[in-house]
Short mmCIF file of C-alpha atoms and ligand atoms in Angstrom, two decimals:
data_model
loop_
_atom_site.label_atom_id
_atom_site.label_comp_id
_atom_site.label_asym_id
_atom_site.label_seq_id
_atom_site.Cartn_x
_atom_site.Cartn_y
_atom_site.Cartn_z
CA MET A 19 -140.08 -92.87 -192.07
CA ASP A 20 -138.50 -89.47 -190.82
CA ARG A 21 -139.91 -86.67 -189.63
CA MET A 22 -139.60 -84.27 -192.66
CA GLU A 23 -140.92 -87.23 -194.86
CA LYS A 24 -144.10 -87.58 -192.55
CA LEU A 25 -144.41 -83.88 -192.81
CA ASN A 26 -144.13 -83.71 -196.38
CA ILE A 27 -147.24 -86.34 -196.70
CA LEU A 28 -149.19 -84.95 -193.74
CA GLY A 29 -148.95 -81.17 -194.48
CA ASP A 30 -149.83 -81.99 -197.95
CA ALA A 31 -152.94 -84.33 -196.65
CA ALA A 32 -154.03 -81.48 -194.56
CA LYS A 33 -154.52 -78.92 -197.71
CA PHE A 34 -157.98 -80.19 -198.22
CA ASP A 35 -159.00 -78.51 -194.89
CA ALA A 36 -160.50 -75.36 -195.54
CA SER A 37 -160.91 -74.26 -192.05
CA CYS A 38 -158.26 -71.45 -192.40
CA ALA A 39 -159.05 -68.38 -194.47
CA SER A 40 -156.42 -68.33 -196.57
CA SER A 41 -155.23 -71.71 -196.76
CA GLY A 42 -156.29 -72.62 -200.76
CA SER A 43 -153.44 -70.64 -202.33
CA GLY A 44 -150.63 -72.17 -204.27
CA ARG A 45 -147.92 -70.01 -206.65
CA ALA A 46 -144.51 -70.88 -207.22
CA GLY A 47 -141.75 -68.69 -206.44
CA LYS A 48 -140.09 -67.35 -209.65
CA PRO A 49 -136.70 -65.81 -210.65
CA GLY A 50 -136.20 -62.56 -209.59
CA GLN A 51 -139.94 -62.71 -207.74
CA LEU A 52 -139.57 -62.49 -203.99
CA GLY A 53 -141.60 -65.40 -201.86
CA ASN A 54 -144.13 -68.19 -202.94
CA ALA A 55 -147.12 -69.58 -201.42
CA PHE A 56 -147.73 -73.29 -200.96
CA SER A 57 -151.60 -74.69 -200.56
CA SER A 58 -150.37 -76.86 -197.71
CA GLY A 59 -147.82 -76.39 -194.88
CA ILE A 60 -148.44 -73.42 -193.00
CA CYS A 61 -151.35 -71.23 -193.30
CA HIS A 62 -152.97 -67.81 -191.64
CA THR A 63 -155.92 -67.27 -189.79
CA TRP A 64 -157.26 -64.01 -187.90
CA ALA A 65 -157.50 -63.40 -184.07
CA ALA A 66 -160.00 -61.90 -182.64
CA ASP A 67 -158.47 -58.63 -182.61
CA GLY A 68 -157.67 -59.02 -186.35
CA ARG A 69 -154.00 -59.92 -186.25
CA CYS A 70 -153.08 -62.62 -188.78
CA VAL A 71 -151.62 -65.64 -187.18
CA CYS A 72 -149.67 -68.23 -189.07
CA LEU A 73 -150.43 -71.95 -188.49
CA LEU A 74 -148.52 -75.59 -189.03
CA LYS A 75 -151.38 -76.83 -190.74
CA VAL A 76 -150.91 -80.56 -190.55
CA LEU A 77 -152.89 -84.11 -190.11
CA LEU A 78 -151.76 -86.33 -187.25
CA SER A 79 -152.26 -89.42 -189.70
CA ASN A 80 -153.82 -89.94 -192.94
CA ALA A 81 -154.18 -93.62 -192.26
CA CYS A 82 -157.93 -93.44 -192.38
CA ILE A 83 -160.03 -96.47 -191.77
CA TYR A 84 -163.21 -94.80 -193.30
CA ASP A 85 -164.01 -94.70 -197.31
CA CYS A 86 -165.54 -91.03 -197.72
CA GLN A 87 -165.73 -91.06 -201.73
CA TYR A 88 -164.33 -87.00 -202.11
CA CYS A 89 -161.55 -87.72 -199.73
CA GLN A 90 -157.81 -87.93 -200.69
CA ASN A 91 -157.41 -89.68 -197.46
CA ARG A 92 -160.25 -92.68 -198.01
CA ARG A 93 -158.90 -96.04 -197.33
CA SER A 94 -159.14 -97.06 -200.69
CA ASN A 95 -157.33 -94.54 -202.34
CA ASP A 96 -153.61 -95.93 -203.01
CA ILE A 97 -151.51 -92.71 -201.49
CA PRO A 98 -148.27 -92.91 -199.15
CA ARG A 99 -149.35 -93.22 -195.29
CA ALA A 100 -148.26 -91.38 -192.40
CA THR A 101 -148.58 -90.95 -188.54
CA PHE A 102 -146.96 -88.94 -186.17
CA GLN A 103 -146.39 -89.93 -182.69
CA ALA A 104 -147.91 -87.39 -180.55
CA GLU A 105 -144.43 -86.60 -178.97
CA GLU A 106 -143.04 -86.04 -182.25
CA LEU A 107 -145.88 -83.58 -183.73
CA ALA A 108 -145.63 -81.40 -180.53
CA GLU A 109 -141.79 -81.48 -180.62
CA LEU A 110 -142.06 -80.65 -184.27
CA THR A 111 -144.56 -77.63 -183.76
CA ILE A 112 -142.43 -76.05 -180.42
CA GLN A 113 -139.23 -76.20 -183.01
CA PHE A 114 -141.29 -74.51 -185.62
CA TYR A 115 -142.47 -71.88 -182.91
CA ARG A 116 -138.98 -71.53 -181.57
CA ARG A 117 -137.79 -70.69 -185.06
CA ASN A 118 -140.40 -68.12 -185.48
CA TYR A 119 -141.99 -70.05 -188.62
CA ILE A 120 -145.72 -70.10 -187.04
CA GLU A 121 -147.39 -69.03 -184.01
CA GLY A 122 -150.17 -71.88 -183.78
CA LEU A 123 -151.09 -75.28 -184.90
CA PHE A 124 -154.27 -76.24 -187.07
CA LEU A 125 -154.59 -80.20 -186.18
CA SER A 126 -156.61 -82.63 -188.24
CA SER A 127 -156.72 -86.40 -188.67
CA GLY A 128 -158.32 -89.14 -190.70
CA VAL A 129 -159.10 -91.75 -188.34
CA VAL A 130 -156.86 -94.16 -187.09
CA ARG A 131 -158.05 -97.58 -185.34
CA ASN A 132 -161.28 -95.88 -184.17
CA ALA A 133 -162.47 -92.27 -183.52
CA ASP A 134 -161.68 -92.29 -179.82
CA HIS A 135 -158.19 -93.64 -180.31
CA THR A 136 -157.49 -91.13 -182.97
CA MET A 137 -158.78 -88.29 -180.65
CA GLU A 138 -157.05 -89.39 -177.78
CA GLN A 139 -153.88 -89.11 -179.86
CA MET A 140 -154.99 -85.62 -180.84
CA ILE A 141 -155.53 -84.29 -176.92
CA ARG A 142 -152.18 -85.74 -176.38
CA VAL A 143 -150.38 -83.78 -178.84
CA MET A 144 -152.26 -80.68 -177.16
CA ARG A 145 -151.47 -81.62 -173.72
CA ILE A 146 -147.73 -82.13 -174.33
CA LEU A 147 -147.58 -78.71 -176.05
CA ARG A 148 -149.90 -77.10 -173.61
CA GLU A 149 -148.71 -78.52 -170.10
CA THR A 150 -145.13 -79.88 -170.97
CA HIS A 151 -144.23 -76.81 -173.22
CA LYS A 152 -146.39 -74.30 -171.75
CA PHE A 153 -147.38 -73.35 -174.99
CA GLY A 154 -149.95 -70.35 -175.12
CA GLY A 155 -150.14 -70.22 -179.08
CA TYR A 156 -153.24 -70.73 -181.21
CA ILE A 157 -154.50 -74.27 -181.44
CA HIS A 158 -157.35 -75.16 -184.22
CA VAL A 159 -158.20 -79.00 -183.79
CA LYS A 160 -160.76 -80.72 -185.98
CA THR A 161 -162.91 -83.21 -183.52
CA ILE A 162 -162.87 -86.93 -185.07
CA PRO A 163 -166.69 -88.07 -186.31
CA GLY A 164 -168.08 -90.46 -183.64
CA ALA A 165 -165.67 -89.36 -180.68
CA ASP A 166 -166.90 -89.59 -177.48
CA LEU A 167 -168.14 -86.31 -176.08
CA LYS A 168 -165.92 -86.53 -172.94
CA LEU A 169 -162.90 -86.68 -175.36
CA VAL A 170 -164.41 -83.65 -177.55
CA GLU A 171 -164.82 -81.77 -174.09
CA ALA A 172 -161.17 -82.27 -173.04
CA ALA A 173 -160.06 -81.30 -176.66
CA GLY A 174 -162.32 -77.88 -176.23
CA LEU A 175 -160.37 -77.26 -172.73
CA LEU A 176 -156.95 -77.31 -174.53
CA ALA A 177 -157.71 -76.06 -177.92
CA ASP A 178 -158.67 -72.28 -178.92
CA ARG A 179 -161.10 -73.41 -181.46
CA VAL A 180 -162.69 -76.66 -182.25
CA SER A 181 -164.38 -77.82 -185.27
CA VAL A 182 -166.76 -80.51 -186.68
CA ASN A 183 -166.56 -81.04 -190.26
CA ILE A 184 -170.00 -81.41 -191.91
CA GLU A 185 -168.39 -82.05 -195.23
CA LEU A 186 -171.64 -82.41 -197.31
CA PRO A 187 -174.45 -80.63 -197.26
CA SER A 188 -177.12 -83.09 -196.63
CA SER A 189 -178.13 -86.50 -195.46
CA GLY A 190 -178.70 -88.00 -199.13
CA SER A 191 -175.06 -86.82 -200.28
CA LEU A 192 -173.65 -88.23 -196.92
CA SER A 193 -175.20 -91.70 -197.15
CA LEU A 194 -174.46 -91.77 -200.86
CA LEU A 195 -170.42 -90.53 -200.62
CA ALA A 196 -169.41 -91.23 -196.80
CA PRO A 197 -171.97 -94.15 -195.97
CA GLU A 198 -170.16 -94.81 -192.44
CA LYS A 199 -170.51 -91.48 -191.08
CA LYS A 200 -174.24 -90.68 -189.53
CA PRO A 201 -175.52 -87.40 -189.04
CA ASP A 202 -175.83 -87.40 -185.46
CA MET A 203 -171.64 -88.19 -185.59
CA ILE A 204 -171.84 -84.48 -186.83
CA PHE A 205 -174.72 -83.05 -184.99
CA THR A 206 -173.94 -84.46 -181.30
CA PRO A 207 -170.76 -83.23 -181.13
CA MET A 208 -171.33 -79.75 -182.39
CA ARG A 209 -174.36 -79.75 -179.93
CA GLY A 210 -171.99 -80.73 -177.03
CA ILE A 211 -169.76 -78.02 -178.21
CA GLU A 212 -172.24 -75.29 -177.99
CA THR A 213 -173.39 -76.59 -174.76
CA MET A 214 -170.27 -76.72 -172.94
CA ARG A 215 -168.97 -73.34 -174.55
CA ARG A 216 -171.89 -71.61 -173.03
CA SER A 217 -171.29 -73.31 -169.92
CA ALA A 218 -167.61 -72.16 -169.58
CA LEU A 219 -168.93 -68.87 -170.43
CA GLU A 220 -171.18 -68.63 -167.73
CA ASP A 221 -168.56 -70.11 -165.43
CA GLY A 222 -166.26 -67.74 -166.26
CA LYS A 223 -168.57 -64.88 -165.56
CA LYS A 224 -168.57 -66.24 -161.67
CA HIS A 225 -164.92 -67.30 -161.55
CA SER A 226 -162.42 -65.56 -163.13
CA SER A 227 -160.13 -68.58 -162.72
CA ALA A 228 -162.90 -70.87 -164.37
CA PRO A 229 -161.30 -72.94 -167.64
CA MET A 230 -162.05 -71.40 -171.09
CA PHE A 231 -163.69 -73.80 -173.48
CA ALA A 232 -162.73 -73.32 -177.25
CA PRO A 233 -162.68 -69.45 -176.63
CA ALA A 234 -162.26 -68.67 -180.55
CA GLY A 235 -165.69 -71.01 -180.64
CA GLN A 236 -166.65 -73.56 -183.38
CA SER A 237 -166.33 -73.85 -187.07
CA THR A 238 -167.45 -76.45 -189.76
CA GLN A 239 -166.48 -77.21 -193.56
CA MET A 240 -168.72 -77.84 -196.23
CA ILE A 241 -167.65 -79.16 -199.87
CA VAL A 242 -169.16 -77.44 -202.47
CA GLY A 243 -169.89 -79.09 -206.03
CA ALA A 244 -169.01 -82.67 -205.30
CA THR A 245 -172.96 -83.61 -205.33
CA GLY A 246 -176.17 -81.88 -206.72
CA ASP A 247 -176.96 -80.27 -203.07
CA THR A 248 -178.17 -76.77 -204.75
CA ASP A 249 -177.11 -72.96 -203.09
CA ARG A 250 -180.31 -72.96 -201.32
CA THR A 251 -179.61 -76.28 -199.50
CA ILE A 252 -176.18 -75.19 -198.31
CA LEU A 253 -177.46 -71.62 -197.36
CA ARG A 254 -180.37 -72.83 -195.43
CA LEU A 255 -178.39 -75.25 -193.76
CA SER A 256 -175.30 -72.61 -193.10
CA GLY A 257 -178.13 -70.28 -191.29
CA GLY A 258 -179.55 -73.35 -189.37
CA LEU A 259 -176.19 -74.07 -188.23
CA TYR A 260 -175.02 -70.31 -187.09
CA GLN A 261 -178.66 -70.13 -185.20
CA LYS A 262 -178.73 -73.38 -183.89
CA PHE A 263 -175.11 -74.07 -182.76
CA ARG A 264 -173.84 -70.18 -182.69
CA LEU A 265 -171.03 -71.23 -185.36
CA LYS A 266 -168.09 -68.60 -185.66
CA ARG A 267 -167.67 -69.89 -189.19
CA VAL A 268 -168.89 -71.98 -192.08
CA TYR A 269 -166.06 -72.53 -194.80
CA PHE A 270 -166.97 -73.71 -198.05
CA SER A 271 -164.58 -75.76 -200.12
CA ALA A 272 -164.83 -76.12 -203.61
CA TYR A 273 -164.78 -79.64 -204.61
CA ILE A 274 -161.35 -81.03 -206.05
CA PRO A 275 -162.13 -83.98 -208.23
CA ILE A 276 -159.98 -86.49 -206.97
CA GLY A 277 -163.01 -89.06 -206.31
CA THR A 278 -163.96 -92.05 -208.39
CA HIS A 279 -167.27 -92.62 -207.54
CA PRO A 280 -169.99 -92.16 -210.32
CA ALA A 281 -172.04 -89.83 -208.29
CA LEU A 282 -168.86 -87.48 -208.14
CA PRO A 283 -167.78 -84.93 -211.32
CA PRO A 284 -165.34 -86.77 -213.23
CA ARG A 285 -161.79 -86.50 -212.39
CA GLU A 286 -160.83 -84.88 -215.73
CA THR A 287 -163.27 -82.08 -214.55
CA ALA A 288 -160.84 -78.98 -215.22
CA THR A 289 -163.14 -76.25 -213.86
CA VAL A 290 -163.32 -76.12 -210.20
CA PRO A 291 -166.48 -74.22 -209.03
CA LEU A 292 -164.58 -71.31 -207.51
CA LEU A 293 -166.84 -68.72 -208.54
CA ARG A 294 -169.57 -70.75 -206.93
CA GLU A 295 -167.43 -70.88 -203.47
CA HIS A 296 -166.87 -67.04 -203.84
CA ARG A 297 -170.91 -66.41 -204.21
CA LEU A 298 -171.48 -68.64 -201.11
CA TYR A 299 -169.03 -66.79 -199.03
CA GLN A 300 -170.46 -63.30 -200.38
CA SER A 301 -173.95 -64.71 -199.37
CA ASP A 302 -172.60 -66.11 -195.74
CA TRP A 303 -171.44 -62.68 -195.21
CA LEU A 304 -174.57 -61.24 -195.95
CA MET A 305 -176.47 -63.72 -193.17
CA ARG A 306 -173.90 -62.87 -190.78
CA PHE A 307 -173.67 -59.05 -190.97
CA TYR A 308 -176.20 -57.91 -192.90
CA SER A 309 -179.48 -59.53 -191.55
CA PHE A 310 -180.27 -61.32 -194.80
CA THR A 311 -181.79 -65.06 -194.82
CA ALA A 312 -180.99 -67.88 -197.24
CA ASP A 313 -184.45 -67.53 -198.16
CA GLU A 314 -184.29 -64.03 -199.23
CA ILE A 315 -180.68 -64.77 -201.06
CA THR A 316 -182.01 -67.60 -202.78
CA GLU A 317 -185.74 -66.40 -203.34
CA ASP A 318 -186.04 -66.56 -207.41
CA GLY A 319 -184.12 -70.15 -207.28
CA GLU A 320 -182.15 -72.86 -206.13
CA ARG A 321 -179.12 -71.55 -207.52
CA LEU A 322 -177.09 -68.26 -206.89
CA ASP A 323 -176.59 -65.76 -209.75
CA MET A 324 -173.22 -66.22 -211.13
CA GLU A 325 -172.96 -62.90 -212.89
CA VAL A 326 -174.01 -60.51 -210.29
CA ASP A 327 -173.31 -60.71 -206.33
CA PRO A 328 -176.20 -61.95 -204.04
CA LYS A 329 -176.77 -58.34 -202.98
CA CYS A 330 -176.91 -56.77 -206.16
CA ALA A 331 -178.90 -59.86 -207.38
CA TRP A 332 -181.56 -59.00 -204.44
CA ALA A 333 -181.45 -55.44 -205.58
CA LEU A 334 -182.32 -56.35 -209.09
CA ARG A 335 -185.40 -57.94 -207.91
CA HIS A 336 -186.52 -55.65 -205.77
CA PRO A 337 -186.79 -52.27 -207.53
CA GLU A 338 -189.77 -51.23 -205.15
CA PHE A 339 -187.25 -50.87 -202.37
CA PHE A 340 -184.94 -48.20 -204.26
CA PRO A 341 -183.87 -45.66 -204.37
CA VAL A 342 -183.18 -45.36 -200.98
CA GLU A 343 -182.22 -41.76 -199.31
CA VAL A 344 -179.29 -41.49 -197.62
CA ASN A 345 -180.47 -38.43 -195.62
CA ARG A 346 -183.18 -40.49 -194.29
CA ALA A 347 -183.13 -44.36 -194.22
CA ASP A 348 -182.47 -46.30 -191.06
CA ARG A 349 -179.40 -48.78 -190.64
CA GLU A 350 -180.90 -51.92 -191.65
CA THR A 351 -182.26 -50.05 -194.79
CA LEU A 352 -178.59 -48.75 -196.09
CA LEU A 353 -177.27 -51.94 -195.53
CA ARG A 354 -179.31 -53.33 -198.26
CA VAL A 355 -178.03 -51.11 -200.90
CA PRO A 356 -175.24 -52.78 -203.04
CA GLY A 357 -171.93 -51.00 -201.97
CA VAL A 358 -172.91 -49.96 -198.61
CA GLY A 359 -171.36 -51.84 -195.98
CA MET A 360 -171.30 -51.69 -192.18
CA LYS A 361 -168.58 -49.19 -191.72
CA SER A 362 -170.25 -46.77 -194.38
CA ALA A 363 -173.53 -47.30 -192.87
CA ASP A 364 -172.21 -45.93 -189.37
CA LYS A 365 -170.01 -42.99 -191.12
CA ILE A 366 -173.47 -42.12 -192.78
CA ILE A 367 -175.32 -42.16 -189.55
CA GLU A 368 -172.61 -40.41 -187.65
CA ALA A 369 -172.01 -37.64 -190.73
CA ARG A 370 -175.86 -36.90 -190.77
CA ARG A 371 -175.58 -35.34 -187.32
CA PHE A 372 -173.73 -32.73 -188.67
CA GLY A 373 -175.94 -31.69 -191.64
CA PRO A 374 -177.86 -32.95 -194.81
CA ILE A 375 -175.19 -35.58 -196.94
CA ARG A 376 -174.85 -34.52 -200.43
CA ALA A 377 -174.08 -36.64 -203.56
CA GLU A 378 -170.43 -35.06 -203.32
CA HIS A 379 -169.94 -36.53 -199.73
CA LEU A 380 -170.64 -40.09 -200.65
CA ARG A 381 -167.30 -41.26 -201.87
CA LYS A 382 -166.07 -39.92 -198.54
CA LEU A 383 -167.90 -41.84 -196.46
CA GLY A 384 -166.66 -45.08 -197.94
CA ILE A 385 -169.24 -45.91 -200.28
CA VAL A 386 -168.47 -48.12 -202.89
CA MET A 387 -170.16 -45.71 -205.81
CA LYS A 388 -170.07 -48.11 -208.55
CA ARG A 389 -173.00 -49.90 -207.27
CA ALA A 390 -174.61 -47.69 -204.68
CA ARG A 391 -174.73 -44.82 -207.25
CA PHE A 392 -177.85 -46.82 -208.95
CA PHE A 393 -179.83 -47.40 -205.69
CA LEU A 394 -179.08 -44.21 -203.34
CA THR A 395 -180.00 -40.71 -203.67
CA ALA A 396 -178.67 -37.62 -201.55
CA GLY A 397 -180.97 -35.38 -201.48
CA GLY A 398 -183.40 -36.61 -203.96
CA LYS A 399 -180.81 -36.97 -206.53
CA TYR A 400 -178.85 -39.88 -208.23
CA GLU A 401 -174.92 -39.33 -208.91
CA GLY A 402 -174.95 -38.76 -212.61
CA GLU A 403 -176.83 -40.24 -214.94
CA ALA A 404 -177.48 -43.57 -212.73
CA ARG A 405 -180.84 -44.87 -211.88
CA HIS A 406 -182.12 -47.81 -210.62
CA ASP A 407 -184.27 -48.36 -213.28
CA HIS A 408 -181.58 -48.09 -215.77
CA PRO A 409 -181.78 -50.09 -218.89
CA PHE A 410 -178.69 -51.71 -218.47
CA LEU A 411 -178.38 -51.97 -214.98
CA ARG A 412 -178.23 -56.19 -214.41
CA GLU A 413 -174.96 -55.68 -217.18
CA LEU A 414 -173.47 -52.71 -215.26
CA LEU A 415 -173.57 -54.12 -212.03
CA THR A 416 -171.83 -57.65 -213.12
CA ASP A 417 -168.15 -58.30 -212.12
CA ARG A 418 -167.11 -58.54 -215.65
CA TYR A 419 -167.44 -54.77 -215.73
CA ASP A 420 -165.69 -53.98 -212.46
CA ASN A 421 -162.45 -53.08 -214.58
CA GLY A 422 -163.72 -51.45 -217.65
CA GLN A 423 -166.22 -48.50 -217.94
CA LEU A 424 -169.64 -48.84 -219.58
CA SER A 425 -171.52 -46.24 -221.31
CA LEU A 426 -174.88 -45.30 -219.80
CA PHE A 427 -176.25 -44.24 -222.87
CA GLY A 428 -177.03 -46.54 -225.55
CA ASP A 429 -179.98 -48.84 -227.22
CA GLY A 430 -181.62 -50.63 -224.88
CA ASN A 431 -182.16 -53.58 -227.17
CA LYS A 432 -178.34 -53.85 -227.60
CA THR A 433 -176.04 -56.00 -225.72
CA PRO A 434 -173.64 -53.36 -223.76
CA ARG A 435 -170.06 -53.14 -224.79
CA LEU A 436 -167.15 -52.48 -222.63
CA ILE A 437 -165.73 -48.76 -223.99
CA GLY A 438 -162.15 -49.10 -225.65
CA SER A 439 -162.34 -52.96 -225.06
CA GLY A 440 -164.71 -54.04 -228.22
CA GLU A 441 -165.79 -56.90 -226.14
CA SER A 442 -169.30 -57.74 -225.58
CA ALA A 443 -171.01 -58.85 -222.41
CA ALA A 444 -171.04 -62.43 -222.95
CA PRO A 445 -172.15 -64.55 -220.08
CA PRO A 446 -169.38 -66.14 -218.12
CA ALA A 447 -169.16 -70.07 -218.91
CA SER A 448 -171.76 -71.91 -216.92
CA ILE A 449 -170.46 -73.21 -213.54
CA PRO A 450 -171.06 -77.52 -213.86
CA GLN A 451 -173.69 -78.51 -211.56
CA GLN A 452 -174.29 -82.36 -210.40
CA PRO A 453 -177.52 -83.68 -210.92
CA ALA A 454 -179.82 -83.00 -208.03
CA LEU A 455 -180.55 -85.60 -205.69
CA PRO A 456 -183.40 -87.34 -204.36
CA GLU A 457 -185.30 -86.04 -201.55
CA THR A 458 -184.07 -87.22 -198.12
CA PRO A 459 -184.79 -85.82 -194.37
CA SER A 460 -182.61 -82.72 -194.76
CA PHE A 461 -179.77 -81.81 -192.52
CA LEU A 462 -181.89 -78.86 -190.97
CA LYS A 463 -184.76 -81.19 -189.73
CA LEU A 464 -182.15 -83.89 -188.34
CA MET A 465 -180.62 -81.08 -186.78
CA ASN A 466 -183.81 -79.91 -184.97
CA ALA A 467 -184.69 -83.33 -183.98
S1 LIG B 18 -162.81 -89.73 -192.04
FE1 LIG B 18 -162.23 -88.03 -192.73
S2 LIG B 18 -160.10 -88.52 -193.59
FE2 LIG B 18 -161.19 -90.30 -193.49
S3 LIG B 18 -161.78 -90.70 -195.46
FE3 LIG B 18 -163.59 -89.43 -194.37
S4 LIG B 18 -163.05 -87.26 -194.76
FE4 LIG B 18 -161.40 -88.62 -195.40
#
């Protein structure tokens, strides 16, 4: 098999790894249009300074000895297999880099022979790049579950970002769909990476020449919708991972029906729960930057509200918190207002130093008034007819109204209609959910054990 054949197989196999923020898009080029997007091959990530970086996203091998039922590369799946030699993959990366196709490498792999052997080969690729070719570009490496911690350490000294995929959100799902993997194969390296990273940071403060360890931090990926794990379980686990192991990111990946196990959604399931994935990302953002907890976001049930975003859903459940007066509220309170982001909260606080804020100033401060007008007052006044106790408030906040204008006046007993469209406010089709799994020790408990 030549390199291009291997690249086709292993680039395509890597598309299921979601640890790059823009890797899920696939769009064919059309005559008369410029460009296209492939869900495999080259993906984008963002450097700490906000720059977008193109990465060659590839597996070292898809000849996996494990049989994780949700995975395309499981040993029982009849697909073409390929494995790169470390030298081949390093050479390919350098060739692509020299041609300006990529600025870095995202390297993952199935488990070939055993975890340590695979990890050694991945380290070899990075070592050739860093030491032989003096490659200074970005490298994101996935560690192999069960690999020796010494190898994880060697990987962290060569890569910018290291990740350990948690894949499933509970020990029940893991033992059902990936019984060869045990929770400690995931949490031991996560804990080890955090310890090594902290110690490298301490060393770096004392000696400027101390080696860096995974300077871009660690991340993980969780598959959503393969099993009956609820949004509350997923968000509590994410919150625990951020706190316990200081993860940079938890990536959510909507399950693509590729497995045949009876516990998985049937292969013919057409709906990939992308909306659910989107709501989880919104909730994750609230936890990381807006001081919300997983329990606050899911306080009214196990599942997230699919009709309104999680911040609006929280605001609807807490009318006692509103309205917030823009001239008096502290930053933390402002951040609870739908439509007020971190930048606009800071601008509000800055603007207040020069005088009272009036309703006409709000849009100029970057506030999304489409949502904020129901929850924010300036000098005691709402904008226009908006009020936080508006009878159609929920309908007005649904994503379905984003591009339409809804009359603020009307009969509170009738379903609101989009002006001009004649469309009624029918709820979106419900998102298929797998049946809930029986109680098992949660990952949170095992993580803290
Ligand atoms: S170990 Fe990784 S590559 Fe192998 S079957 Fe499981 S998820 Fe897939």
